[in-house]
Short mmCIF file of C-alpha atoms and ligand atoms in Angstrom, two decimals:
data_model
loop_
_atom_site.label_atom_id
_atom_site.label_comp_id
_atom_site.label_asym_id
_atom_site.label_seq_id
_atom_site.Cartn_x
_atom_site.Cartn_y
_atom_site.Cartn_z
CA MET A 1 131.91 278.19 -6.15
CA LYS A 2 129.79 281.08 -5.73
CA GLU A 3 126.47 281.59 -7.63
CA TYR A 4 127.53 284.09 -10.04
CA ASP A 5 130.80 284.52 -12.01
CA PHE A 6 130.34 288.38 -12.00
CA LEU A 7 128.51 290.79 -9.89
CA ILE A 8 128.17 294.14 -11.96
CA VAL A 9 127.52 296.95 -10.16
CA GLY A 10 125.69 299.61 -12.09
CA ALA A 11 123.34 298.93 -15.05
CA GLY A 12 124.62 301.88 -17.17
CA LEU A 13 126.53 301.57 -20.62
CA TYR A 14 129.61 300.13 -19.06
CA GLY A 15 127.88 297.62 -16.96
CA ALA A 16 125.73 296.49 -19.64
CA ILE A 17 128.23 295.79 -22.20
CA PHE A 18 130.48 294.04 -19.80
CA ALA A 19 127.37 292.02 -18.82
CA HIS A 20 126.54 291.40 -22.29
CA GLU A 21 129.99 290.06 -23.50
CA ALA A 22 130.44 288.00 -20.44
CA THR A 23 127.25 286.35 -20.78
CA LYS A 24 127.99 285.58 -24.31
CA LYS A 25 131.20 283.78 -23.23
CA GLY A 26 129.01 281.53 -20.90
CA LYS A 27 129.64 283.58 -17.72
CA LYS A 28 126.97 283.80 -14.99
CA CYS A 29 126.30 287.61 -14.40
CA LEU A 30 124.24 289.57 -11.77
CA VAL A 31 123.68 293.28 -12.69
CA ILE A 32 122.55 295.38 -9.78
CA ASP A 33 121.57 299.22 -9.75
CA LYS A 34 120.41 301.22 -6.97
CA ARG A 35 118.09 303.21 -9.09
CA ASN A 36 114.52 301.89 -10.23
CA HIS A 37 115.38 301.67 -13.76
CA PHE A 38 118.42 300.40 -15.73
CA ALA A 39 120.49 302.37 -18.62
CA GLY A 40 122.14 304.59 -15.90
CA ASN A 41 122.40 308.23 -17.20
CA ILE A 42 121.36 307.56 -20.82
CA TYR A 43 117.92 306.15 -19.71
CA THR A 44 115.22 307.58 -21.75
CA GLU A 45 111.64 307.53 -20.75
CA ASN A 46 108.63 307.72 -23.18
CA ILE A 47 106.47 310.63 -22.56
CA LYS A 48 103.72 311.39 -24.97
CA GLY A 49 105.50 309.40 -27.70
CA ILE A 50 108.60 311.18 -27.31
CA ASN A 51 111.86 309.65 -25.82
CA VAL A 52 112.84 311.98 -23.14
CA HIS A 53 116.71 311.90 -22.06
CA MET A 54 116.06 311.98 -18.20
CA TYR A 55 119.50 312.71 -17.03
CA GLY A 56 120.53 315.07 -19.90
CA ALA A 57 120.73 314.79 -23.86
CA HIS A 58 123.07 312.17 -25.13
CA ILE A 59 124.23 312.15 -28.69
CA PHE A 60 126.30 309.06 -29.77
CA HIS A 61 129.25 309.99 -32.12
CA THR A 62 132.37 308.29 -33.09
CA SER A 63 134.98 308.11 -35.84
CA ASN A 64 135.66 304.39 -34.81
CA LYS A 65 133.56 302.14 -37.41
CA ASP A 66 133.98 299.23 -34.99
CA ILE A 67 132.19 301.03 -32.29
CA TRP A 68 129.62 302.32 -34.36
CA ASP A 69 128.93 298.94 -35.80
CA TYR A 70 128.74 297.34 -32.23
CA VAL A 71 126.11 299.71 -30.96
CA ASN A 72 124.30 299.50 -34.22
CA SER A 73 124.11 295.58 -33.80
CA PHE A 74 121.80 296.10 -30.72
CA VAL A 75 119.38 298.98 -32.31
CA GLU A 76 119.51 300.92 -35.42
CA PHE A 77 120.61 304.48 -34.70
CA ASN A 78 119.20 307.37 -36.86
CA ARG A 79 120.99 310.06 -38.81
CA TYR A 80 120.49 312.88 -36.19
CA THR A 81 123.25 315.59 -36.48
CA ASN A 82 123.87 317.67 -33.58
CA SER A 83 123.94 321.46 -34.24
CA PRO A 84 122.98 323.36 -31.35
CA LEU A 85 122.20 327.17 -31.19
CA ALA A 86 123.29 329.56 -28.72
CA ASN A 87 120.89 332.27 -27.50
CA TYR A 88 123.15 335.43 -26.05
CA LYS A 89 120.70 337.83 -24.56
CA GLY A 90 118.37 337.11 -27.38
CA GLU A 91 120.64 336.99 -30.22
CA MET A 92 120.87 333.47 -31.92
CA TYR A 93 124.22 332.13 -33.05
CA ASN A 94 125.07 328.73 -34.69
CA LEU A 95 127.53 326.34 -33.10
CA PRO A 96 130.05 325.11 -33.06
CA PHE A 97 132.00 328.26 -34.19
CA ASN A 98 131.75 328.35 -37.85
CA MET A 99 131.30 330.64 -40.83
CA ASN A 100 127.52 330.90 -40.14
CA THR A 101 128.42 332.03 -36.46
CA PHE A 102 130.96 334.56 -37.89
CA TYR A 103 128.52 335.96 -40.32
CA GLN A 104 126.05 336.44 -37.61
CA LEU A 105 128.55 337.88 -35.32
CA TRP A 106 130.17 340.26 -37.83
CA LYS A 107 128.49 340.00 -41.19
CA VAL A 108 131.61 338.47 -42.59
CA LYS A 109 131.01 336.19 -45.69
CA THR A 110 134.26 334.64 -46.29
CA PRO A 111 136.94 332.65 -44.43
CA ASN A 112 139.52 335.16 -44.94
CA GLU A 113 137.44 338.07 -43.52
CA ALA A 114 136.54 335.88 -40.59
CA LYS A 115 140.21 335.00 -39.97
CA ASN A 116 141.46 338.34 -40.27
CA ILE A 117 138.92 339.46 -37.32
CA ILE A 118 139.73 336.49 -35.17
CA ASN A 119 143.53 336.89 -35.70
CA ALA A 120 143.39 340.49 -34.82
CA GLN A 121 141.49 339.82 -31.57
CA ILE A 122 143.92 337.21 -30.68
CA ALA A 123 146.78 339.35 -31.24
CA GLU A 124 144.94 341.81 -29.09
CA VAL A 125 144.76 339.56 -26.07
CA ASN A 126 148.45 338.61 -26.77
CA ILE A 127 148.70 335.18 -24.62
CA SER A 128 151.36 332.86 -25.71
CA ASP A 129 151.39 330.21 -22.95
CA PRO A 130 147.74 329.82 -21.85
CA GLN A 131 147.25 328.63 -18.25
CA ASN A 132 143.67 328.31 -17.92
CA LEU A 133 140.33 328.07 -19.80
CA GLU A 134 139.83 331.67 -20.14
CA GLU A 135 143.39 332.36 -21.63
CA GLN A 136 143.09 329.13 -23.67
CA ALA A 137 139.79 330.41 -25.19
CA LEU A 138 141.05 333.95 -25.88
CA SER A 139 144.20 332.70 -27.51
CA LEU A 140 142.16 330.40 -29.72
CA VAL A 141 138.91 332.53 -30.66
CA GLY A 142 139.46 335.96 -29.55
CA SER A 143 137.44 338.08 -27.31
CA ASP A 144 133.96 338.30 -29.09
CA ILE A 145 133.52 334.58 -29.06
CA TYR A 146 134.68 334.24 -25.90
CA TYR A 147 132.65 336.85 -24.17
CA LYS A 148 129.31 335.99 -26.12
CA LEU A 149 129.45 332.33 -26.40
CA ILE A 150 131.86 330.80 -23.70
CA LYS A 151 132.46 332.65 -20.66
CA GLY A 152 128.84 332.87 -19.27
CA TYR A 153 128.06 329.17 -20.27
CA THR A 154 131.28 327.69 -18.93
CA GLU A 155 131.16 329.43 -15.69
CA LYS A 156 127.63 328.54 -15.11
CA GLN A 157 128.31 325.02 -15.95
CA TRP A 158 131.26 324.53 -13.84
CA GLY A 159 130.56 327.01 -11.02
CA ARG A 160 134.03 328.40 -11.29
CA LYS A 161 135.91 331.42 -12.81
CA ALA A 162 137.01 330.39 -16.28
CA THR A 163 140.47 331.66 -14.89
CA GLU A 164 140.07 328.53 -12.35
CA LEU A 165 139.33 326.06 -14.96
CA PRO A 166 141.74 323.73 -16.77
CA ALA A 167 142.10 324.33 -20.55
CA PHE A 168 141.40 321.02 -21.82
CA ILE A 169 137.47 321.55 -21.19
CA ILE A 170 137.51 323.80 -24.16
CA LYS A 171 139.02 321.51 -26.66
CA ARG A 172 135.68 320.20 -26.94
CA LEU A 173 134.65 323.10 -29.01
CA PRO A 174 135.67 322.89 -32.46
CA ILE A 175 135.99 326.15 -34.71
CA ARG A 176 135.96 325.65 -38.41
CA PHE A 177 135.79 328.00 -41.38
CA THR A 178 133.19 326.41 -43.48
CA PHE A 179 129.49 326.87 -43.40
CA ASP A 180 128.91 323.72 -41.18
CA ASN A 181 126.91 323.41 -38.13
CA ASN A 182 127.63 319.88 -37.23
CA TYR A 183 128.80 319.94 -33.86
CA PHE A 184 131.04 316.87 -33.96
CA ASN A 185 133.86 316.11 -36.33
CA ASP A 186 133.40 312.44 -36.04
CA ASN A 187 132.27 310.04 -39.24
CA TYR A 188 129.56 308.56 -37.36
CA GLN A 189 126.70 310.08 -35.12
CA GLY A 190 123.06 309.49 -34.14
CA ILE A 191 120.66 308.55 -31.61
CA PRO A 192 119.17 304.87 -31.24
CA ILE A 193 115.66 304.64 -32.75
CA GLY A 194 113.43 304.12 -29.82
CA GLY A 195 115.63 305.46 -27.36
CA TYR A 196 118.79 304.66 -25.18
CA THR A 197 116.86 302.57 -22.82
CA LYS A 198 116.06 300.09 -25.81
CA LEU A 199 119.87 299.87 -26.44
CA ILE A 200 120.62 298.96 -22.96
CA GLU A 201 117.73 296.59 -22.70
CA LYS A 202 118.98 294.78 -25.94
CA MET A 203 122.36 294.52 -24.14
CA LEU A 204 120.95 293.01 -20.97
CA THR A 205 118.80 290.68 -22.71
CA GLY A 206 119.48 287.09 -21.01
CA VAL A 207 121.07 289.06 -18.02
CA GLU A 208 119.51 288.87 -14.38
CA VAL A 209 119.04 292.44 -13.45
CA ARG A 210 118.26 293.60 -10.00
CA LEU A 211 117.00 297.18 -9.33
CA GLU A 212 117.04 299.22 -6.18
CA VAL A 213 119.84 297.32 -4.72
CA ASP A 214 122.52 299.58 -2.97
CA TYR A 215 125.93 297.77 -3.39
CA ILE A 216 127.52 300.21 -0.88
CA LYS A 217 125.10 299.57 1.82
CA ASP A 218 124.95 295.88 1.23
CA ARG A 219 128.27 295.12 -0.03
CA ASN A 220 128.99 292.21 2.34
CA GLN A 221 126.18 290.24 1.48
CA LEU A 222 126.30 291.01 -2.08
CA ASN A 223 130.08 290.09 -2.41
CA LEU A 224 129.12 286.59 -1.28
CA LEU A 225 127.22 285.99 -4.54
CA ALA A 226 129.89 286.38 -7.07
CA GLU A 227 133.67 285.29 -7.82
CA LYS A 228 134.41 288.68 -9.20
CA VAL A 229 132.77 292.36 -8.86
CA VAL A 230 132.77 294.76 -11.84
CA TYR A 231 132.13 298.24 -10.27
CA SER A 232 131.18 301.25 -12.25
CA GLY A 233 130.27 303.41 -9.45
CA MET A 234 132.01 306.36 -7.84
CA ILE A 235 135.44 305.21 -6.74
CA ASP A 236 135.70 307.46 -3.82
CA GLU A 237 132.46 306.17 -2.35
CA TYR A 238 133.83 302.63 -2.84
CA TYR A 239 136.52 303.48 -0.48
CA ASP A 240 134.23 305.40 1.92
CA TYR A 241 135.74 308.80 0.93
CA ARG A 242 138.92 307.85 3.26
CA PHE A 243 141.31 310.25 1.38
CA GLY A 244 138.42 312.83 0.76
CA THR A 245 135.64 313.45 -1.74
CA LEU A 246 136.20 313.92 -5.36
CA GLU A 247 134.13 317.02 -6.57
CA TYR A 248 131.65 316.65 -9.36
CA ARG A 249 129.13 319.28 -10.88
CA SER A 250 125.67 318.07 -10.88
CA LEU A 251 122.44 319.34 -12.61
CA LYS A 252 118.89 319.81 -11.86
CA PHE A 253 116.50 318.95 -14.76
CA ASP A 254 113.26 320.69 -15.15
CA HIS A 255 111.25 318.64 -17.49
CA GLN A 256 107.94 320.05 -18.97
CA ILE A 257 105.35 319.01 -21.39
CA LEU A 258 104.13 321.54 -23.51
CA ASP A 259 100.68 321.67 -25.49
CA GLU A 260 102.42 322.91 -28.70
CA PRO A 261 104.16 320.79 -31.27
CA ASN A 262 107.45 322.78 -31.51
CA PHE A 263 108.94 324.96 -28.91
CA GLN A 264 112.16 325.87 -30.04
CA GLY A 265 112.87 324.37 -33.56
CA ASN A 266 116.07 322.58 -32.41
CA ALA A 267 117.06 319.77 -30.05
CA VAL A 268 119.60 321.96 -28.37
CA VAL A 269 119.51 325.94 -27.57
CA ASN A 270 122.40 326.91 -25.14
CA TYR A 271 121.86 330.10 -23.13
CA THR A 272 125.44 331.56 -23.06
CA ASP A 273 124.86 334.67 -21.11
CA ALA A 274 125.70 334.56 -17.14
CA GLU A 275 122.08 335.81 -15.93
CA THR A 276 119.94 333.00 -17.14
CA PRO A 277 120.06 330.46 -14.60
CA PHE A 278 120.02 327.42 -16.75
CA THR A 279 122.75 326.54 -19.48
CA ARG A 280 120.49 324.96 -22.05
CA ILE A 281 116.90 323.88 -23.25
CA ILE A 282 116.54 320.50 -24.82
CA GLU A 283 113.44 319.64 -26.94
CA HIS A 284 113.82 315.91 -27.20
CA LYS A 285 111.53 315.27 -30.10
CA HIS A 286 113.73 316.92 -32.49
CA PHE A 287 116.46 314.10 -31.70
CA GLU A 288 114.11 311.70 -33.48
CA PHE A 289 112.39 314.08 -35.89
CA GLY A 290 109.19 313.87 -33.87
CA ILE A 291 105.82 315.19 -35.09
CA GLN A 292 103.69 314.52 -32.06
CA PRO A 293 101.07 317.36 -31.18
CA GLN A 294 102.92 317.95 -27.90
CA THR A 295 106.54 318.71 -26.91
CA VAL A 296 108.84 317.81 -24.01
CA VAL A 297 111.57 320.52 -22.89
CA THR A 298 114.03 320.08 -20.37
CA ARG A 299 115.80 323.18 -18.75
CA GLU A 300 119.22 322.31 -17.32
CA TYR A 301 120.55 323.93 -13.94
CA PRO A 302 123.95 323.31 -12.97
CA LYS A 303 124.64 322.71 -9.46
CA GLU A 304 127.64 321.76 -7.02
CA TRP A 305 127.27 317.99 -6.28
CA THR A 306 126.27 316.88 -2.80
CA PRO A 307 125.99 313.23 -1.65
CA LYS A 308 122.00 313.98 -2.35
CA ASP A 309 122.71 314.51 -6.16
CA GLU A 310 123.61 312.65 -9.07
CA PRO A 311 127.38 313.17 -9.96
CA TYR A 312 127.43 314.11 -13.76
CA TYR A 313 130.42 315.87 -14.72
CA PRO A 314 133.85 314.86 -13.01
CA VAL A 315 135.87 318.20 -12.03
CA ASN A 316 139.05 317.00 -13.54
CA ASP A 317 141.42 319.67 -12.04
CA THR A 318 144.83 319.01 -10.62
CA LYS A 319 143.56 318.96 -7.24
CA ASN A 320 140.96 316.12 -7.90
CA ASP A 321 143.14 314.28 -10.28
CA LEU A 322 145.64 313.91 -7.65
CA LEU A 323 143.13 312.60 -5.14
CA PHE A 324 141.99 310.36 -7.94
CA LYS A 325 145.23 308.89 -8.11
CA LYS A 326 145.45 307.81 -4.44
CA TYR A 327 142.02 305.95 -5.02
CA LYS A 328 143.25 304.51 -8.20
CA GLU A 329 146.13 303.06 -6.49
CA LEU A 330 143.85 300.98 -4.14
CA ALA A 331 141.84 299.99 -7.22
CA ASN A 332 144.72 298.65 -8.92
CA ALA A 333 145.64 296.44 -6.06
CA GLU A 334 142.25 294.98 -5.80
CA GLU A 335 142.38 291.09 -7.15
CA ASN A 336 138.69 290.55 -7.42
CA VAL A 337 137.30 294.02 -8.22
CA ILE A 338 137.28 295.52 -11.92
CA PHE A 339 136.68 299.24 -11.79
CA GLY A 340 135.54 300.92 -14.92
CA GLY A 341 133.26 303.80 -16.50
CA ARG A 342 133.00 307.41 -15.86
CA LEU A 343 132.49 307.33 -12.09
CA ALA A 344 134.98 304.86 -11.33
CA ASP A 345 137.47 306.22 -13.73
CA TYR A 346 136.69 309.95 -12.69
CA LYS A 347 136.77 310.95 -16.27
CA TYR A 348 134.53 313.10 -18.58
CA TYR A 349 134.05 310.30 -21.09
CA ASP A 350 131.60 310.42 -24.10
CA MET A 351 129.70 307.43 -24.61
CA HIS A 352 131.96 306.07 -27.26
CA HIS A 353 134.93 306.16 -24.85
CA VAL A 354 132.85 304.23 -22.60
CA VAL A 355 132.13 301.50 -25.25
CA ALA A 356 135.72 301.09 -26.17
CA LEU A 357 136.74 300.88 -22.47
CA ALA A 358 134.06 298.14 -21.68
CA LEU A 359 135.19 296.27 -24.69
CA LYS A 360 138.96 296.72 -23.89
CA LYS A 361 138.22 295.35 -20.41
CA VAL A 362 136.40 292.32 -21.63
CA LYS A 363 139.43 291.50 -23.67
CA GLU A 364 141.72 291.98 -20.96
CA VAL A 365 139.55 289.75 -18.62
CA PHE A 366 139.02 286.87 -21.21
CA GLY A 367 142.25 287.26 -22.84
CA GLU A 368 141.00 287.49 -26.24
CA GLN A 369 141.05 289.68 -29.43
CA SER A 370 139.25 292.74 -29.17
CA ILE A 371 136.16 293.46 -31.25
CA ILE A 372 137.22 296.73 -32.03
CA LYS A 373 140.50 298.25 -33.04
N1 UDP B 1 130.74 325.45 -24.11
C1 UDP B 1 130.60 326.79 -24.25
N2 UDP B 1 129.65 327.36 -24.89
C2 UDP B 1 128.66 326.69 -25.38
C3 UDP B 1 128.74 324.97 -25.16
C4 UDP B 1 129.78 324.60 -24.62
O1 UDP B 1 131.52 327.78 -23.79
O2 UDP B 1 127.52 327.15 -25.99
C5 UDP B 1 131.98 324.88 -23.42
C6 UDP B 1 131.89 324.89 -22.00
O3 UDP B 1 133.03 325.07 -21.37
C7 UDP B 1 131.48 323.39 -21.79
C8 UDP B 1 132.25 322.72 -22.73
O4 UDP B 1 132.25 323.59 -23.84
O5 UDP B 1 131.63 322.97 -20.33
C9 UDP B 1 131.66 321.47 -23.17
O6 UDP B 1 130.45 321.56 -23.63
P1 UDP B 1 129.34 320.48 -24.24
O7 UDP B 1 128.02 320.93 -24.47
O8 UDP B 1 130.12 319.99 -25.53
O9 UDP B 1 129.51 319.34 -23.17
P2 UDP B 1 128.23 318.48 -22.63
O10 UDP B 1 127.78 319.05 -21.46
O11 UDP B 1 127.26 318.15 -23.73
O12 UDP B 1 129.07 317.20 -22.19
#
């Protein structure tokens, strides 16, 4: 008998949920993380009374009431609604693309007027079978929206020409013909009151956590500690990159404390031109309606991932997905290792996906009814 039932590698959302549920079932878990804090990329740090999203802004949204109730059972969520703005060469536009945006672009006041302009632009580009993100976007929204609000942002974000990117990325951008600036279509959205770190802290209550432990470096000794491993790190790193390296986009975050109460009047402002080197400025206090005398802003500079960087966005193009499949085959054959989460699955997940997948895995492992539908 080993000391622990589960060694959980990674104290992010996936690992924390698994650890919480397994502990509830009487299993002994050890959670390790190579960073000096838990909560993974949803880690928030309180700076000047403001919960700063240290690894990029996270807004929880879902249409699944069970998932919403699940996360709310740990901490209460506020009623924050994501309504980002776009700054294109000094012009301000509402996102997602909606009647406010169309009014700002063309001064149109009715859905029919907006549809006429968009349809005329779609007809002009005349793309019937879109092969990449550029063609997909042009055939869905026409050229004005594409060139002012999509192309520059997307090419900066992904470091690739929009003609070389998969079309699915743009499915995340809804278009609607109402005056509604809510970015998400989901029934539920919000931010945990007190920050995401508190959410993970609650999940990990009663669970042993060891920080600054590098599984990949010390795996031989660490594996001796537990019957099974739950691995939420990078799948290619787990296999020592034997088939090659999966590509990621990384980000450099430039956090600043400013001596003013309100820098940009909104939590998220995207810079959609090609020239501005950052993609967006986040003003964290607005996620929680803060009224502190100071403010904290973060500029996001996209960059290619190298082993020194944090891997943020998997580049789910054909080449990388094929490589992932090879690693996945190895992973499927493992008897004592469970792989899960954004990095192990190499998928561009939202948080609600991660919650659903972690709970599904718990159900699979313990052979029980799932808490969520
Ligand atoms: N996007 C865009 N213009 C914007 C915001 C987003 O073209 O102002 C596109 C871009 O291709 C981006 C994708 O939509 O990669 C998803 O962006 P979102 O901000 O929703 O993703 P996040 O980075 O927050 O996961």
